[in-house]
mmCIF file of C-alpha atoms in Angstrom:
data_model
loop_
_atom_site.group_PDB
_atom_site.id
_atom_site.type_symbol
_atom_site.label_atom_id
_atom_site.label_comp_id
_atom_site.label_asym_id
_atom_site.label_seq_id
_atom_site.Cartn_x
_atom_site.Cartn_y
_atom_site.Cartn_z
ATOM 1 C CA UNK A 1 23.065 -33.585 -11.065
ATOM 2 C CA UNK A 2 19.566 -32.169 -12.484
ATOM 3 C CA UNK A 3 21.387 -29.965 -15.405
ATOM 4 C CA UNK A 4 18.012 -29.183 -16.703
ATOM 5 C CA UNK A 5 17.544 -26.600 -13.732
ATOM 6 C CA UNK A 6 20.323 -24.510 -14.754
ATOM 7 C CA UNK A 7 17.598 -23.229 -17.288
ATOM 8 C CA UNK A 8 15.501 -22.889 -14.618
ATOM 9 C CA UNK A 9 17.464 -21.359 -12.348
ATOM 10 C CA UNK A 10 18.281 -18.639 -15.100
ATOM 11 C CA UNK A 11 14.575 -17.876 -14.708
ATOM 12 C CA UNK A 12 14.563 -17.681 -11.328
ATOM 13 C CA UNK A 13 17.392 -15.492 -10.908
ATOM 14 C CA UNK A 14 15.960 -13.170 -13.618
ATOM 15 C CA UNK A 15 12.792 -12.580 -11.732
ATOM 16 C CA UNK A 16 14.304 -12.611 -8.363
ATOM 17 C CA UNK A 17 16.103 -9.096 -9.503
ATOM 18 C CA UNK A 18 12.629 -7.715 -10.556
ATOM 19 C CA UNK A 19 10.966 -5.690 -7.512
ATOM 20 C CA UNK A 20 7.079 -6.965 -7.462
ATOM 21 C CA UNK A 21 7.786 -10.303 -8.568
ATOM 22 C CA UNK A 22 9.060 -13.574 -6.843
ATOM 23 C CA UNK A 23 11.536 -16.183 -7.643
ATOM 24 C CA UNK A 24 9.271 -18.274 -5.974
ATOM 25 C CA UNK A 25 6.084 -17.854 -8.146
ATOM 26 C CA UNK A 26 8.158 -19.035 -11.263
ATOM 27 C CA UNK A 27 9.216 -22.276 -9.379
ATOM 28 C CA UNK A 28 5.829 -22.809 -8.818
ATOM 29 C CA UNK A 29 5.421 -22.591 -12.498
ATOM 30 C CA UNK A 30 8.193 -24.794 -13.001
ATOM 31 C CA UNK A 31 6.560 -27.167 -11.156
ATOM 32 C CA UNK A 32 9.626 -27.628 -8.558
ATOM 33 C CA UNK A 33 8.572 -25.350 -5.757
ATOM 34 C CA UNK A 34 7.377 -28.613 -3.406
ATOM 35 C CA UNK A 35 10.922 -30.069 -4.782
ATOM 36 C CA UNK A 36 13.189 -26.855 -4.564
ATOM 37 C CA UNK A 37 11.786 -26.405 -0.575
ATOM 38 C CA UNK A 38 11.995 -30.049 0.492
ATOM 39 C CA UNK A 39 16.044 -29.614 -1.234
ATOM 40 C CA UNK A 40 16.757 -26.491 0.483
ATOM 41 C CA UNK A 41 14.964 -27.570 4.078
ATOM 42 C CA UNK A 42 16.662 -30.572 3.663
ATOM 43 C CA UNK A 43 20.324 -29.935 2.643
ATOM 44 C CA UNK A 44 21.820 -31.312 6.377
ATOM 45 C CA UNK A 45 19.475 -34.399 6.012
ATOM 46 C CA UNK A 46 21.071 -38.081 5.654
ATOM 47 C CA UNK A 47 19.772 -37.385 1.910
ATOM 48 C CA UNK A 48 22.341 -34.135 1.110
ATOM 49 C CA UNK A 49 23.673 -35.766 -2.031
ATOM 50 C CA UNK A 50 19.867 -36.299 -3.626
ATOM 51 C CA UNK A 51 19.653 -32.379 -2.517
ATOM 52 C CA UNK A 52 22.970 -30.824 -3.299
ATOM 53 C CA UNK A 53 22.301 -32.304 -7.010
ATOM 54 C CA UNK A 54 18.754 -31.042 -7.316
ATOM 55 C CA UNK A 55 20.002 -27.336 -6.227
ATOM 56 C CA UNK A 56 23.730 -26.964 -7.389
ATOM 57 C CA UNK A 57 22.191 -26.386 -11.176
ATOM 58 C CA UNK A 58 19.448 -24.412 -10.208
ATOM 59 C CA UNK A 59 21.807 -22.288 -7.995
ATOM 60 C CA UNK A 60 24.211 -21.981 -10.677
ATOM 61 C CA UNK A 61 21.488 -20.871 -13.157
ATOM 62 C CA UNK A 62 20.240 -18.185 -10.741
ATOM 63 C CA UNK A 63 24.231 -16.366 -10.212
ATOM 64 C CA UNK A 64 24.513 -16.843 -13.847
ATOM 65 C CA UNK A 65 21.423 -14.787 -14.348
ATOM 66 C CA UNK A 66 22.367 -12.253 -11.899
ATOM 67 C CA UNK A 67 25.564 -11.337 -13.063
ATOM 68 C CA UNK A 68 24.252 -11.422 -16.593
ATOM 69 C CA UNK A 69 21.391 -9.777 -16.746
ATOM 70 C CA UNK A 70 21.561 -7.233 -13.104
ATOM 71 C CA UNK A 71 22.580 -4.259 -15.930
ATOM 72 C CA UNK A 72 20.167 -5.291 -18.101
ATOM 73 C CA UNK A 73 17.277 -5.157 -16.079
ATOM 74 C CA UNK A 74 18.142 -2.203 -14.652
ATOM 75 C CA UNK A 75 18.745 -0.526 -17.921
ATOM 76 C CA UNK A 76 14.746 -1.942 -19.234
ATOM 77 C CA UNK A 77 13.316 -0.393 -16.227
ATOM 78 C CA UNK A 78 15.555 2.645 -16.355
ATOM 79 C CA UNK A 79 14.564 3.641 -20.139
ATOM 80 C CA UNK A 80 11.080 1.460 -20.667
ATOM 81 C CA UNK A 81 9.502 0.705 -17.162
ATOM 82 C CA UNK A 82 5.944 0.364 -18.294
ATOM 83 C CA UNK A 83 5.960 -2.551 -20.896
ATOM 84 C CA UNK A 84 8.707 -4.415 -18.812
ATOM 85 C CA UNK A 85 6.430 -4.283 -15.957
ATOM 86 C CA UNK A 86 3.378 -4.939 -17.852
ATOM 87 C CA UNK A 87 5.721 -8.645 -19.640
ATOM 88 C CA UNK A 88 5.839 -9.973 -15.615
ATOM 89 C CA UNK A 89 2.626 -8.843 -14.809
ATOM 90 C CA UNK A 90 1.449 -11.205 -17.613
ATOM 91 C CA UNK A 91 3.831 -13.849 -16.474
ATOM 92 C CA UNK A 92 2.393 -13.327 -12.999
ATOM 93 C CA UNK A 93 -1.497 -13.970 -14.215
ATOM 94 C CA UNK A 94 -0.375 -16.634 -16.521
ATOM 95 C CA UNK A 95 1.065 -18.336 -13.561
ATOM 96 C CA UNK A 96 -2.375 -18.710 -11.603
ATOM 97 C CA UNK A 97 -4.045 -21.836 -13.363
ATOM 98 C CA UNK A 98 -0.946 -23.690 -12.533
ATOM 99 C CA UNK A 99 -1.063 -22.574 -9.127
ATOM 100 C CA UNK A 100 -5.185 -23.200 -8.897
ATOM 101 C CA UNK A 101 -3.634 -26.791 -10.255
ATOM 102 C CA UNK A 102 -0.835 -27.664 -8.362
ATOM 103 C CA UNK A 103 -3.670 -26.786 -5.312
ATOM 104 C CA UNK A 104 -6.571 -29.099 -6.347
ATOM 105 C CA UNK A 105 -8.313 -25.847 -5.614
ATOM 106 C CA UNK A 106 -11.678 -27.495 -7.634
ATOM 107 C CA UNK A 107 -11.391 -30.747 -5.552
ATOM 108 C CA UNK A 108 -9.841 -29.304 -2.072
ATOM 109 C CA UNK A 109 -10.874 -25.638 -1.761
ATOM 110 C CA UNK A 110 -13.753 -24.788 0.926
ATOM 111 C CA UNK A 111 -15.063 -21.419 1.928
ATOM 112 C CA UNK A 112 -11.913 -20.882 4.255
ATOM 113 C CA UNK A 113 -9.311 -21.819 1.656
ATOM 114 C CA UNK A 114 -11.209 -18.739 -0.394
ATOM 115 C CA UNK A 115 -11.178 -15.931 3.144
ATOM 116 C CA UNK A 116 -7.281 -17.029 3.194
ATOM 117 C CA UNK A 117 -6.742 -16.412 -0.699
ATOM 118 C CA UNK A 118 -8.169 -13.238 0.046
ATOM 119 C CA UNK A 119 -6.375 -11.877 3.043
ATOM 120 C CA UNK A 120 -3.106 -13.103 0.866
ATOM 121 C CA UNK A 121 -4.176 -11.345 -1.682
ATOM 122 C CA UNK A 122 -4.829 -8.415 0.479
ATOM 123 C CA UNK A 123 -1.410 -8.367 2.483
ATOM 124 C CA UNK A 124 0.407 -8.201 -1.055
ATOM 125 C CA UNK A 125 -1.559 -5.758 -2.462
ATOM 126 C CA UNK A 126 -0.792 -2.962 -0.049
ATOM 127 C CA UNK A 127 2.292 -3.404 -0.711
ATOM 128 C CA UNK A 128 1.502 -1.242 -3.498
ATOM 129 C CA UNK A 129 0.626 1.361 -1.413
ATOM 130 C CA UNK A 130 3.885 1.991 -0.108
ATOM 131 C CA UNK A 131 6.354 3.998 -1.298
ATOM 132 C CA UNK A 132 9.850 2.238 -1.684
ATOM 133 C CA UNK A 133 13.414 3.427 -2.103
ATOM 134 C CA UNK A 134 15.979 2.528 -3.764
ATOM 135 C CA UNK A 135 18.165 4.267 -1.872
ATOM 136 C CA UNK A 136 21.611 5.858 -2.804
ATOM 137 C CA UNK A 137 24.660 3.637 -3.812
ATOM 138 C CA UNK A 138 26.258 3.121 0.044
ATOM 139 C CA UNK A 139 30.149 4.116 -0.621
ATOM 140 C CA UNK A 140 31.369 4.401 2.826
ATOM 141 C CA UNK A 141 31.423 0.721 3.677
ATOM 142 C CA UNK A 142 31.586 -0.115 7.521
ATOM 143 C CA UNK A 143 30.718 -2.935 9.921
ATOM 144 C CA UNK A 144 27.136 -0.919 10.182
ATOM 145 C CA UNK A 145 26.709 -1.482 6.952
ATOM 146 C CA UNK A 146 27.572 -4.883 6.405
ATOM 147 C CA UNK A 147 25.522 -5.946 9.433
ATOM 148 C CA UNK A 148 22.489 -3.836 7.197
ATOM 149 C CA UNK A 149 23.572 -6.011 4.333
ATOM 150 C CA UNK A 150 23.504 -9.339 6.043
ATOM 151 C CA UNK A 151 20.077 -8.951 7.734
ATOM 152 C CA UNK A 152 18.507 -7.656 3.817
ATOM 153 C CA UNK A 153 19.785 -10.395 2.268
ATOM 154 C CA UNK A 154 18.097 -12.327 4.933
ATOM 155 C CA UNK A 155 15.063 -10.475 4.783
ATOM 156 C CA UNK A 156 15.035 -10.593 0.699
ATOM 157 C CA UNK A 157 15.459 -14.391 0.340
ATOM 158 C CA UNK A 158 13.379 -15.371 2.998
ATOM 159 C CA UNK A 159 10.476 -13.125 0.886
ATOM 160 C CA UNK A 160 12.215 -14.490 -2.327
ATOM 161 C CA UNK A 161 11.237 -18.013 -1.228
ATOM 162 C CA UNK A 162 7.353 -17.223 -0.960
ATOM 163 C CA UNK A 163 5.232 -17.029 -4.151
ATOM 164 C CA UNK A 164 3.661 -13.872 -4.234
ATOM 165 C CA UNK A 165 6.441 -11.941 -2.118
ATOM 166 C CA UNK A 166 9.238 -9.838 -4.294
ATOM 167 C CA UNK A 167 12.925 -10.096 -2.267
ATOM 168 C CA UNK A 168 14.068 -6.962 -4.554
ATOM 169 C CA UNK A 169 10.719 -5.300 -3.096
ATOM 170 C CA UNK A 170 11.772 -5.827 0.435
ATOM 171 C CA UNK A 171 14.800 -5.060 -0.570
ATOM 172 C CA UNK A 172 13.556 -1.589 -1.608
ATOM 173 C CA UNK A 173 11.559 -1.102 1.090
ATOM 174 C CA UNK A 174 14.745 -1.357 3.324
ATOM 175 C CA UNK A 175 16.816 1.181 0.481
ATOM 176 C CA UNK A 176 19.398 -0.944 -0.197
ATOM 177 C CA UNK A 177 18.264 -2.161 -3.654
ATOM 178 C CA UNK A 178 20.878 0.022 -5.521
ATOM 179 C CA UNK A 179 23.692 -0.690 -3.522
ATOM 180 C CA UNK A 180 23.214 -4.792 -3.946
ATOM 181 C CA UNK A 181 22.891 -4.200 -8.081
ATOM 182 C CA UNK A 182 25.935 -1.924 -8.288
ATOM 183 C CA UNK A 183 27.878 -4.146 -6.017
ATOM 184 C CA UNK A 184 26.920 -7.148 -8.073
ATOM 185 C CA UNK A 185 27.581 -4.723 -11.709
ATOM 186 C CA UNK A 186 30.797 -3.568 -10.723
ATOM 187 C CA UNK A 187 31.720 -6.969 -8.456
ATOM 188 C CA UNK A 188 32.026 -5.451 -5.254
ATOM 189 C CA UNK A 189 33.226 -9.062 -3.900
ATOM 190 C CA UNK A 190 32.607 -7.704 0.168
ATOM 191 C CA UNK A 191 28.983 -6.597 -0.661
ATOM 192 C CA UNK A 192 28.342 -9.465 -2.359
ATOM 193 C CA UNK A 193 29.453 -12.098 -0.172
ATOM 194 C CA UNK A 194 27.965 -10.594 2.873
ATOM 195 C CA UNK A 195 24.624 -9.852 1.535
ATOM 196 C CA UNK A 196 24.951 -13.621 0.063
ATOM 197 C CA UNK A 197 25.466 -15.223 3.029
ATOM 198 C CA UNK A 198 22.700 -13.582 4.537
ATOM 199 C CA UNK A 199 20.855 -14.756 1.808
ATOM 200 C CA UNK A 200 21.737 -18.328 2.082
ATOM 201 C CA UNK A 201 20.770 -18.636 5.830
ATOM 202 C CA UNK A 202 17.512 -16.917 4.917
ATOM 203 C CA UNK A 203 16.576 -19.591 2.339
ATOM 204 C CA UNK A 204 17.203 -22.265 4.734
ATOM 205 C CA UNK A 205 15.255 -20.854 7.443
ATOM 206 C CA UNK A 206 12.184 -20.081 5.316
ATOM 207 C CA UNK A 207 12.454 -23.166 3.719
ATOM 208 C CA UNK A 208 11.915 -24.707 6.917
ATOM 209 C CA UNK A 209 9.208 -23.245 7.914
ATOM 210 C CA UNK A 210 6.736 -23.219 4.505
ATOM 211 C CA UNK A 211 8.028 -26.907 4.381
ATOM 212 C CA UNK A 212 6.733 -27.205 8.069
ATOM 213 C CA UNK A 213 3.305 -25.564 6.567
ATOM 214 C CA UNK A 214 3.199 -27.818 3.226
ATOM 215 C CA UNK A 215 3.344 -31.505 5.150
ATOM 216 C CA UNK A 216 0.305 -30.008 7.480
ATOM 217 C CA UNK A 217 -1.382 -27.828 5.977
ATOM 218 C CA UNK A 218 -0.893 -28.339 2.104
ATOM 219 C CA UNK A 219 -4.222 -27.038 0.840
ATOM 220 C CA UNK A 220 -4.550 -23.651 3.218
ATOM 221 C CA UNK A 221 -0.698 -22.828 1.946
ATOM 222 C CA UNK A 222 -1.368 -23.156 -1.230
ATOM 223 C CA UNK A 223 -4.582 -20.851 -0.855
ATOM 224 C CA UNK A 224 -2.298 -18.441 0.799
ATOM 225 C CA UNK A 225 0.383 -18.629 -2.058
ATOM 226 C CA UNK A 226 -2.277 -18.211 -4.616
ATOM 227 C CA UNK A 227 -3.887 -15.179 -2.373
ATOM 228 C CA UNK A 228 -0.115 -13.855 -2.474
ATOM 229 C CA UNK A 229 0.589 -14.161 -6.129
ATOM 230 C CA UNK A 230 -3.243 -12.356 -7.093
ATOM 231 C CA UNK A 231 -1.639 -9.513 -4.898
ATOM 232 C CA UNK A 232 1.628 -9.081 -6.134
ATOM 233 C CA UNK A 233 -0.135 -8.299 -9.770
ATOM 234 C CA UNK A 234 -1.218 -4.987 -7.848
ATOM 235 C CA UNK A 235 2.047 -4.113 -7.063
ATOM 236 C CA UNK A 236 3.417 -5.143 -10.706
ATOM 237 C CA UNK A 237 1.178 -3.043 -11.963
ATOM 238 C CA UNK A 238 2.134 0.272 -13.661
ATOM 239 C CA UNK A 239 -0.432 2.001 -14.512
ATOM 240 C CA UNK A 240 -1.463 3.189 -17.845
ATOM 241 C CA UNK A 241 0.312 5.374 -20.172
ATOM 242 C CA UNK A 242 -0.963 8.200 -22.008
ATOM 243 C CA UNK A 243 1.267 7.782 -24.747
ATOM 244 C CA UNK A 244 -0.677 5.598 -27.665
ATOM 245 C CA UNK A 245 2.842 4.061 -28.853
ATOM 246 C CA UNK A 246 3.440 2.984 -25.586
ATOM 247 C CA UNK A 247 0.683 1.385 -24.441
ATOM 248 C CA UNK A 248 0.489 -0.568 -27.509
ATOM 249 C CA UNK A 249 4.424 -1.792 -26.517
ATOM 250 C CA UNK A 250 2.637 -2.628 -23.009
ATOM 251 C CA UNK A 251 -0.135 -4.424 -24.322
ATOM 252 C CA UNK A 252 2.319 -6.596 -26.206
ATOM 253 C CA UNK A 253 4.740 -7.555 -23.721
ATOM 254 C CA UNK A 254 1.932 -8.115 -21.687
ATOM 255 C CA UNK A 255 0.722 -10.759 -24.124
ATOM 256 C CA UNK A 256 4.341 -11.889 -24.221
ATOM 257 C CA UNK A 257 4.815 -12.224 -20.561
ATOM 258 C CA UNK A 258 1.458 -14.398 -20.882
ATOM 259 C CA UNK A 259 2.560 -16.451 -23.199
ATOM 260 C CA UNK A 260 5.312 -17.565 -21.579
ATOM 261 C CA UNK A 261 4.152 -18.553 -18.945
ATOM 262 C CA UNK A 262 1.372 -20.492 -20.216
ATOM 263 C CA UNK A 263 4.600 -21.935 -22.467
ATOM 264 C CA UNK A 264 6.356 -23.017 -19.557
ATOM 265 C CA UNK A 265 3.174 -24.476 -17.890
ATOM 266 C CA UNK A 266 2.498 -26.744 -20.563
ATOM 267 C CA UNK A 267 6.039 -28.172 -20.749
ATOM 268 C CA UNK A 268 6.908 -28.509 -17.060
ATOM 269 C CA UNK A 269 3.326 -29.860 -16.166
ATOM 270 C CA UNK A 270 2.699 -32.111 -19.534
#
């Protein structure tokens, strides 16, 4: 067992609850995306043990994270939305030269590798654009509804997999969001377990298929990733404040949020 990614999965799960940012992006940062989809892609492989040992911890860290901080998060972008959006919008920049890194993008990048950053870029961005919804708390429970659940949390990790891509954003977008926090706040074990299972299926699938893209087609992914990550800022973004106070708060968890992740970078890729 890799204990160390019990920390790491913490991180994971904390970001994966954030809408705008991906659980994805920090693995990246991590250094353990190539690792985390090879694992996941390859749990029903001869190798399962080497797998099951790599992602036990880091799913452990990721529940623990959810059921820890789910009221937490909500209450930070409940009270101060600005300067906790502005803390992952720095973590999101500080993630790029890792990502430009990890890529070889001075050794490997051509002109094509740039027109795919872009459109990746471009895709995420509009994201902004749209208008998502939280949705009300669903209280009447019914096969409907679990069938919703199931296909979101298939939706949300297969977007929670890809850098750049926010599950709890597509899980906006489809107005569910508030329902999956209060379940997991007040352990509503039926949401939970539904919308989980949809989740785990999801990860596998996906996992699949950018593993099927990193063996052929390492460089363009990565281009794409990077385009994906650049456009997710845009949608992290808040906006600015007129409020001096606060934008002085925002400014400094924005250097915070940088600083961490050039932290993390240094220690995962030394």
């Amino acid at each position: 067992m890799e204990w160390r990614n019990i920390y790491r999965g913490l991180l994971m799960g904390a970001t994966d609850l954030v809408p705008g940012i991906s659980g994805g992006t920090i693995a990246v940062l991590l250094g353990i995306y190539d690792r985390l989809i090879a694992a996941i892609s390859g749990i029903f492989s001869k190798e399962w043990k080497k797998h099951i040992g790599f992602l036990i911890p880091l799913g452990l860290g990721m529940v623990i994270a959810i059921f820890l901080l789910a009221s937490l998060i909500e209450w930070l972008f409940e009270h101060y939305p600005g300067p906790t959006q502005f803390f992952f919008l720095g973590l999101i920049l500080g993630v790029l030269p890792y990502l430009f890194y990890k890529a070889e993008a001075k050794q490997k990048f051509k002109s094509k590798h740039y027109v795919m950053l872009g459109i990746g870029a471009i895709v995420v961005a509009m994201l902004a654009f749209l208008n998502p919804n939280e949705g009300t708390v669903i209280e009447n429970v019914t096969t409907s509804t679990y069938i919703l659940l199931f296909f979101s949390g298939f939706i949300g990790s297969s977007a929670m997999i890809i850098p750049g891509i926010s599950g709890s954003f597509m899980l906006l977008l489809i107005g569910v969001y508030s329902t999956i926090i209060s379940a997991i706040s007040n352990l509503y074990f039926d949401i939970i377990i539904v919308t989980g299972i949809g989740i785990a299926i999801g990860f596998i699938v996906m996992s699949k298929v950018v593993a099927f893209f990193l063996n052929h087609y390492y460089t363009g992914t990565f281009a794409v990733i990077i385009g994906l990550v650049i456009g997710s800022s845009f949608a992290v973004f808040p906006g600015w404040t007129e409020s001096v106070p606060m934008l002085l708060v925002s400014v400094a968890t924005f250097i915070a949020g940088l600083l961490a992740a050039i932290t993390l970078g240094r220690i995962e890729y030394k």
